[in-house]
PDB file of C-alpha atoms in Angstrom:
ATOM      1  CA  UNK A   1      82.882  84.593 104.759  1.00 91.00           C
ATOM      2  CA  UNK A   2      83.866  81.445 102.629  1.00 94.00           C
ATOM      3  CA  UNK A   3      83.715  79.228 105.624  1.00 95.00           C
ATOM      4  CA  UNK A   4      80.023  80.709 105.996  1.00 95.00           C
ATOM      5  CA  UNK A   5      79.455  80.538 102.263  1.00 96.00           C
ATOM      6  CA  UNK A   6      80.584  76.689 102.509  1.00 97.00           C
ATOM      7  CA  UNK A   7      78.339  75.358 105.152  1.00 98.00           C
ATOM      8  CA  UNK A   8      75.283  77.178 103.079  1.00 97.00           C
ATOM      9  CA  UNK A   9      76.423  75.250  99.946  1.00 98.00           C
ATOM     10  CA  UNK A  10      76.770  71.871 101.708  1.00 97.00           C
ATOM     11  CA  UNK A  11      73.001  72.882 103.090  1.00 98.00           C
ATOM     12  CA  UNK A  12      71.632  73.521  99.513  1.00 97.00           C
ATOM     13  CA  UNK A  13      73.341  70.385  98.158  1.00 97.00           C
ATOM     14  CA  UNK A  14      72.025  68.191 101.196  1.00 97.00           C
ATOM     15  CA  UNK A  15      68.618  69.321 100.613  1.00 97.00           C
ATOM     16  CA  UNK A  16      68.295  68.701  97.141  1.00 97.00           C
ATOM     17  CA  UNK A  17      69.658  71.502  95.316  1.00 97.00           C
ATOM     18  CA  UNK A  18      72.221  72.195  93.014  1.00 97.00           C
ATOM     19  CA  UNK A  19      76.354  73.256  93.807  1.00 97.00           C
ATOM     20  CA  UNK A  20      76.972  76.303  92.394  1.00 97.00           C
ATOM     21  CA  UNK A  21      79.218  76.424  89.540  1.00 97.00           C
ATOM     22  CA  UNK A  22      81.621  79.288  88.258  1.00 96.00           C
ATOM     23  CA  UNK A  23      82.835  79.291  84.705  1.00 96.00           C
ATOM     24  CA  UNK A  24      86.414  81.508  84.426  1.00 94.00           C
ATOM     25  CA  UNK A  25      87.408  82.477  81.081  1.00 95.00           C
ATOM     26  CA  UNK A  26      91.360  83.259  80.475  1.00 93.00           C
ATOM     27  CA  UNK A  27      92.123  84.656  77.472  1.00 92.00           C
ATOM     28  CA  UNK A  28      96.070  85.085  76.887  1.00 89.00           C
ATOM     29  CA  UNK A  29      98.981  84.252  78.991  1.00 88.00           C
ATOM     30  CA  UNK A  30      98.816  87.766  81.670  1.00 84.00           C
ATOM     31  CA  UNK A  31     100.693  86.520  84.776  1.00 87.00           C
ATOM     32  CA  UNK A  32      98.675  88.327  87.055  1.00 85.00           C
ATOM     33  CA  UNK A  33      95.720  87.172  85.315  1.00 87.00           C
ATOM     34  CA  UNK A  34      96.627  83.782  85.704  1.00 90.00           C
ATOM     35  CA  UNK A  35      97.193  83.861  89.341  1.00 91.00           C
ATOM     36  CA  UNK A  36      94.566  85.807  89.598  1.00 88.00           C
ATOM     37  CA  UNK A  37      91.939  82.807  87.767  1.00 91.00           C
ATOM     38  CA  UNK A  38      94.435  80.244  89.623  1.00 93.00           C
ATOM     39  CA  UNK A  39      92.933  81.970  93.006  1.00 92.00           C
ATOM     40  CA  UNK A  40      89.355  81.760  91.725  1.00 92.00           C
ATOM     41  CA  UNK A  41      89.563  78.059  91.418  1.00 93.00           C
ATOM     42  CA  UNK A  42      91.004  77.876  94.673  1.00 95.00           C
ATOM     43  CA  UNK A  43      88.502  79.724  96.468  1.00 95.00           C
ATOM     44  CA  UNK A  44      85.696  77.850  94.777  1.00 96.00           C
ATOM     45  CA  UNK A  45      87.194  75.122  96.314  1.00 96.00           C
ATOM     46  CA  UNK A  46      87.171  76.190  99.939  1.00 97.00           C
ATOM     47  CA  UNK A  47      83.395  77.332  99.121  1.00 97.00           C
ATOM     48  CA  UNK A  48      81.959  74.222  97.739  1.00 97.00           C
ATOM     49  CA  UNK A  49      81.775  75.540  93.923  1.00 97.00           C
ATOM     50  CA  UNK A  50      82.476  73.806  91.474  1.00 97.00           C
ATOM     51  CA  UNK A  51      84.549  75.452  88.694  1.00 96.00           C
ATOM     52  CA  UNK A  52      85.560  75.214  85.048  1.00 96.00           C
ATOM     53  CA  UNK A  53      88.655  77.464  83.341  1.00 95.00           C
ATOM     54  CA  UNK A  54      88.637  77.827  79.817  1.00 96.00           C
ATOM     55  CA  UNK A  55      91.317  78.929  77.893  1.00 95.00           C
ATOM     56  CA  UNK A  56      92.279  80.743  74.645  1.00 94.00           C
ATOM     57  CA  UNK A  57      95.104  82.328  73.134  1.00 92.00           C
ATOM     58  CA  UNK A  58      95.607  85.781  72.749  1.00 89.00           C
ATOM     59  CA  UNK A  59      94.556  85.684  68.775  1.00 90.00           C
ATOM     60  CA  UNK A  60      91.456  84.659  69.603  1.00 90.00           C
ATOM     61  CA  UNK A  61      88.311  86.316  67.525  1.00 88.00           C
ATOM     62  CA  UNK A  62      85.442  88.529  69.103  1.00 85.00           C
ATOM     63  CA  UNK A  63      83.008  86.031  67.522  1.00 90.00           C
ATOM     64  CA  UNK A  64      84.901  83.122  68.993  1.00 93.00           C
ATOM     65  CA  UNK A  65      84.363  84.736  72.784  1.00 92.00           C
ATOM     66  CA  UNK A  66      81.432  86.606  72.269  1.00 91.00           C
ATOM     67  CA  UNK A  67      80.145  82.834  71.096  1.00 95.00           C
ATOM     68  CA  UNK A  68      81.479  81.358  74.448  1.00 96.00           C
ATOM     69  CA  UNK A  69      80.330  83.914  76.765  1.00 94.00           C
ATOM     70  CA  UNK A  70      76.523  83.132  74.786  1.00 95.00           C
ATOM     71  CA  UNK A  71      77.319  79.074  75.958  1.00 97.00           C
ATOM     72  CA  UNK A  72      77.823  80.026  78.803  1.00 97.00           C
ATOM     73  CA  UNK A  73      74.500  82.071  79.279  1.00 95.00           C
ATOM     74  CA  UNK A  74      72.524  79.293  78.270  1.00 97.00           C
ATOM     75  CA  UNK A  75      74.253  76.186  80.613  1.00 97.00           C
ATOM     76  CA  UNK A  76      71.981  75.890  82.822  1.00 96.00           C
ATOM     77  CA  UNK A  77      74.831  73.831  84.951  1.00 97.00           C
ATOM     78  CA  UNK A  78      76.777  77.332  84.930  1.00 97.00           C
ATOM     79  CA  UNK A  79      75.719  79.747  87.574  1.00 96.00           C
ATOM     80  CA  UNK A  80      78.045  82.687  86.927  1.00 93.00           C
ATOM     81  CA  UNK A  81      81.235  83.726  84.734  1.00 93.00           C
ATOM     82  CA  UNK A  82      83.829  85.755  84.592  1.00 90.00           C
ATOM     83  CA  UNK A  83      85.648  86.629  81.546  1.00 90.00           C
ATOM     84  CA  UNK A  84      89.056  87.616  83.148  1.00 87.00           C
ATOM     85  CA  UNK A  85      90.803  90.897  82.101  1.00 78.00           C
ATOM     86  CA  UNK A  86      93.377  92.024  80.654  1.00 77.00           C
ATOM     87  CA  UNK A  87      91.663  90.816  77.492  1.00 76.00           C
ATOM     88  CA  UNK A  88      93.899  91.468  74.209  1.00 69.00           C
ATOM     89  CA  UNK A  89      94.475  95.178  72.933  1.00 70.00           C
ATOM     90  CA  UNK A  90      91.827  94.234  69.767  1.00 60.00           C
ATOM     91  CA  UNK A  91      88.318  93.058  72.711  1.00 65.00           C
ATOM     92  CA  UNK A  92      87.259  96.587  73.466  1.00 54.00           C
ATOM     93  CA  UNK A  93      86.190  97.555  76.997  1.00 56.00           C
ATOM     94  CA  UNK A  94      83.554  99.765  78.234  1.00 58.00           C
ATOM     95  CA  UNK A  95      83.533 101.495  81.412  1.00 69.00           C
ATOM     96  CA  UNK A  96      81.606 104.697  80.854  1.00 77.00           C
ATOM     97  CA  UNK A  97      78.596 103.023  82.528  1.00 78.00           C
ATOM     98  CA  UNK A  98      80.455 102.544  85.545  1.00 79.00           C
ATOM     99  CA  UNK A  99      82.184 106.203  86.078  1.00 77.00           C
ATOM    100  CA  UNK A 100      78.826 107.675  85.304  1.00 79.00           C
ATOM    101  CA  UNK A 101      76.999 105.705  87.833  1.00 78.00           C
ATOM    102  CA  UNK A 102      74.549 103.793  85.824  1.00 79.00           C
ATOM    103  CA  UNK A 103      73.854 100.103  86.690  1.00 79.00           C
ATOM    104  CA  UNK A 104      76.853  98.183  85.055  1.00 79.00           C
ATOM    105  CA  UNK A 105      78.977  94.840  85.798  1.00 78.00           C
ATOM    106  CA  UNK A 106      81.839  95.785  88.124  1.00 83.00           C
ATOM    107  CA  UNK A 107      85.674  94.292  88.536  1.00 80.00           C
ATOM    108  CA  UNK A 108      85.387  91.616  90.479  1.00 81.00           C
ATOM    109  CA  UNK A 109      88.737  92.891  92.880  1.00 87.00           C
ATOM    110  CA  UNK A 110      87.030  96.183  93.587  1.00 92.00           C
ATOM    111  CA  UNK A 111      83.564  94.473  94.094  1.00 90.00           C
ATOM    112  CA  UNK A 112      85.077  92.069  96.528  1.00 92.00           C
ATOM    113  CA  UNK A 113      86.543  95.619  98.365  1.00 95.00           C
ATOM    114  CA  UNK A 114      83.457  97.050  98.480  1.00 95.00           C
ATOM    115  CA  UNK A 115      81.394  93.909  99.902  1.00 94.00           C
ATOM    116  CA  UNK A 116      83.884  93.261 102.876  1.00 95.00           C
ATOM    117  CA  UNK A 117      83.824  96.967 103.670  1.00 96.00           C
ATOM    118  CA  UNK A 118      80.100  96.577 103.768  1.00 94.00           C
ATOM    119  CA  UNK A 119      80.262  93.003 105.602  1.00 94.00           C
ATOM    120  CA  UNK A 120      81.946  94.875 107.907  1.00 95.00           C
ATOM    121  CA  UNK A 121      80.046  97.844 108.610  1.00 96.00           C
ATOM    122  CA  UNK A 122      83.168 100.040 107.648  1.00 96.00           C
ATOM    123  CA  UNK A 123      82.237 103.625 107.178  1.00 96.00           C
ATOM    124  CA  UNK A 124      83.831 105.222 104.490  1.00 97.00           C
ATOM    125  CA  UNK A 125      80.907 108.311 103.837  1.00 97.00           C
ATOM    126  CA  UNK A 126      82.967 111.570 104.111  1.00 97.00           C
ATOM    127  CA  UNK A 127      86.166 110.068 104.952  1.00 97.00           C
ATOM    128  CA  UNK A 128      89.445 110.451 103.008  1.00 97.00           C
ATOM    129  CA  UNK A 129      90.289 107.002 100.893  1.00 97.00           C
ATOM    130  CA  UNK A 130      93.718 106.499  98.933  1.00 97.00           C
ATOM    131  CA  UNK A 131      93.718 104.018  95.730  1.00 97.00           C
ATOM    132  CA  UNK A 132      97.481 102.256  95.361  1.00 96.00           C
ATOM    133  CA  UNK A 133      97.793 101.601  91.342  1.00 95.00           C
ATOM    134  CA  UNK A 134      95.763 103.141  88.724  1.00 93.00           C
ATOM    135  CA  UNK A 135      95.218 100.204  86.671  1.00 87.00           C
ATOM    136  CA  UNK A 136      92.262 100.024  84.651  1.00 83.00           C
ATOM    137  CA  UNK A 137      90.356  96.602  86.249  1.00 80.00           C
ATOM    138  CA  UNK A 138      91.189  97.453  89.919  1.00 89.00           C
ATOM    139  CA  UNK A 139      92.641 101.131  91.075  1.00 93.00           C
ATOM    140  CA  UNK A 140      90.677 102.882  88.198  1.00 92.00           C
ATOM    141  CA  UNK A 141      87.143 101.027  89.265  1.00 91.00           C
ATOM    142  CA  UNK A 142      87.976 101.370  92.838  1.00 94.00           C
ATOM    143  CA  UNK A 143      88.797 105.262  93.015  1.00 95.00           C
ATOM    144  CA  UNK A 144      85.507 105.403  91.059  1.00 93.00           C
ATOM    145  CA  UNK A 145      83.807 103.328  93.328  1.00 93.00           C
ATOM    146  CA  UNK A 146      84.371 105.099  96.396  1.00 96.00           C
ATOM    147  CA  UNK A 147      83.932 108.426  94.862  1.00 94.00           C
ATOM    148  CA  UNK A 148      80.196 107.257  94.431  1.00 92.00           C
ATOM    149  CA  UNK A 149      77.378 107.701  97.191  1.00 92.00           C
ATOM    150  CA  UNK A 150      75.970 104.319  96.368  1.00 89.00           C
ATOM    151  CA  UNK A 151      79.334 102.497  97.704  1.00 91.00           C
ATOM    152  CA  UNK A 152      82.013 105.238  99.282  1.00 94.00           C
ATOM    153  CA  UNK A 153      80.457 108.348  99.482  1.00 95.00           C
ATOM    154  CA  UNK A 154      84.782 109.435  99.919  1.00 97.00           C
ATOM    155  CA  UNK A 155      87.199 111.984  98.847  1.00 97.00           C
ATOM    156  CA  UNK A 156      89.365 109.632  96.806  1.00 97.00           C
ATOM    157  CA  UNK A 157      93.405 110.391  95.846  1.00 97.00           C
ATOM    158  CA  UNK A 158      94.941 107.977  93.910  1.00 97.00           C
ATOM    159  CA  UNK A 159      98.715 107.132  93.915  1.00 97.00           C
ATOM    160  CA  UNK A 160     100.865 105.426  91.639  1.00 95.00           C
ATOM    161  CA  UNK A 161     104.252 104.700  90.629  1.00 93.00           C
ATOM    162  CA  UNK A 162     105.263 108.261  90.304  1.00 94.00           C
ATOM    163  CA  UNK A 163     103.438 109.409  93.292  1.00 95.00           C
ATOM    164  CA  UNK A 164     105.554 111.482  95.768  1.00 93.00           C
ATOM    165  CA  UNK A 165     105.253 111.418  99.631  1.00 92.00           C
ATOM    166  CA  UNK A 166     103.188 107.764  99.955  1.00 90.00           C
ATOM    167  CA  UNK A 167     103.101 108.016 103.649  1.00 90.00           C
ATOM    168  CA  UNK A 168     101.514 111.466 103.912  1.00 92.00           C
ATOM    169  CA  UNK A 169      98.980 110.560 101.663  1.00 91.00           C
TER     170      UNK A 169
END
C-alpha cells in the first residue's frame, strides 16, 4: 500500500501538485507514543509525505494545544494532523461518539486495522474476533469497531493481562 501510495504522490508532484504533508503533535514523553510518532515520520517517508513533529511537555495548557491544533487547521501547507495520545491526565477525551456509532474521528491504529482488512477483502461479518489489550486508543476502539455493522459486523471478546486460557480464545 505505501509503495502504491508513493508512486501516486510522485504523480501528483510531477504534474503540478502539491506533496502531502502530515503534522504529528507529541505531547509528553509516553514511550510508546514516541515510537509510535517516530514510525509516522518514517512511513511518511517511504510515502513521499512530508512531515513536521511538534513537541510539548506534559504541563502544557488546553489553550496552548487547542491554539496549535487551530494553526494547524488553517496551514494551508498542512494536509492532515494527528494529535498523538496518551495526552496528559488534565486534556479530556471523548469517545462516546464512537461507541455509539455516530460519525466521529477514530484511533489511527484501529483505523489502519480496519482499512487493510477492507484492502483486503477480509470478511469479518458474523465471525468471532478477539481484541489483545484493552487500552483506551487501540483495544478499546478496536473491540468497538468490530462490534459495529459499518466496519466488523463480529462477536468481539477482548483479552487482557488477566485473561485466562489465550489460546482457546
Amino acid at each position: 500500500i505505501k509503495a502504491q501510495i508513493a508512486q501516486e504522490v510522485e504523480n501528483i508532484v510531477a504534474g503540478g501538485g502539491k506533496r502531502p504533508h502530515l503534522a504529528a503533535v507529541l505531547v509528553g514523553h509516553d514511550g510508546g507514543s514516541e515510537t509510535y510518532v517516530k514510525n509516522k515520520v518514517i512511513a511518511c517517508e517511504q510515502c513521499g509525505f512530508k512531515s513536521t513533529l511538534i513537541r510539548y511537555e506534559a504541563d502544557v495548557t488546553e489553550e496552548e494545544l487547542l491554539a496549535c491544533v487551530d494553526k494547524l487547521n488553517k496551514d494551508a501547507d498542512v494536509d492532515g494532523f494527528i494529535v498523538q495520545l496518551p495526552l496528559p491526565k488534565h486534556h479530556p477525551v471523548n469517545v462516546g461518539r464512537m461507541a455509539i456509532g455516530l460519525p466521529c474521528f477514530i484511533s489511527a491504529t484501529p483505523l489502519g486495522i480496519i482499512t487493510l482488512l477492507q484492502y483486503y477483502n477480509i470478511e469479518t461479518s458474523g465471525k468471532k474476533c478477539v481484541v489483545l489489550g484493552r487500552s483506551n486508543i487501540v483495544g478499546k476502539p478496536m473491540a468497538q469497531l468490530m462490534m459495529q455493522k459499518q466496519y466488523g459486523d463480529a462477536t468481539v471478546t477482548v483479552c487482557h493481562s488477566h485473561s485466562r486460557d489465550l489460546k482457546k480464545e
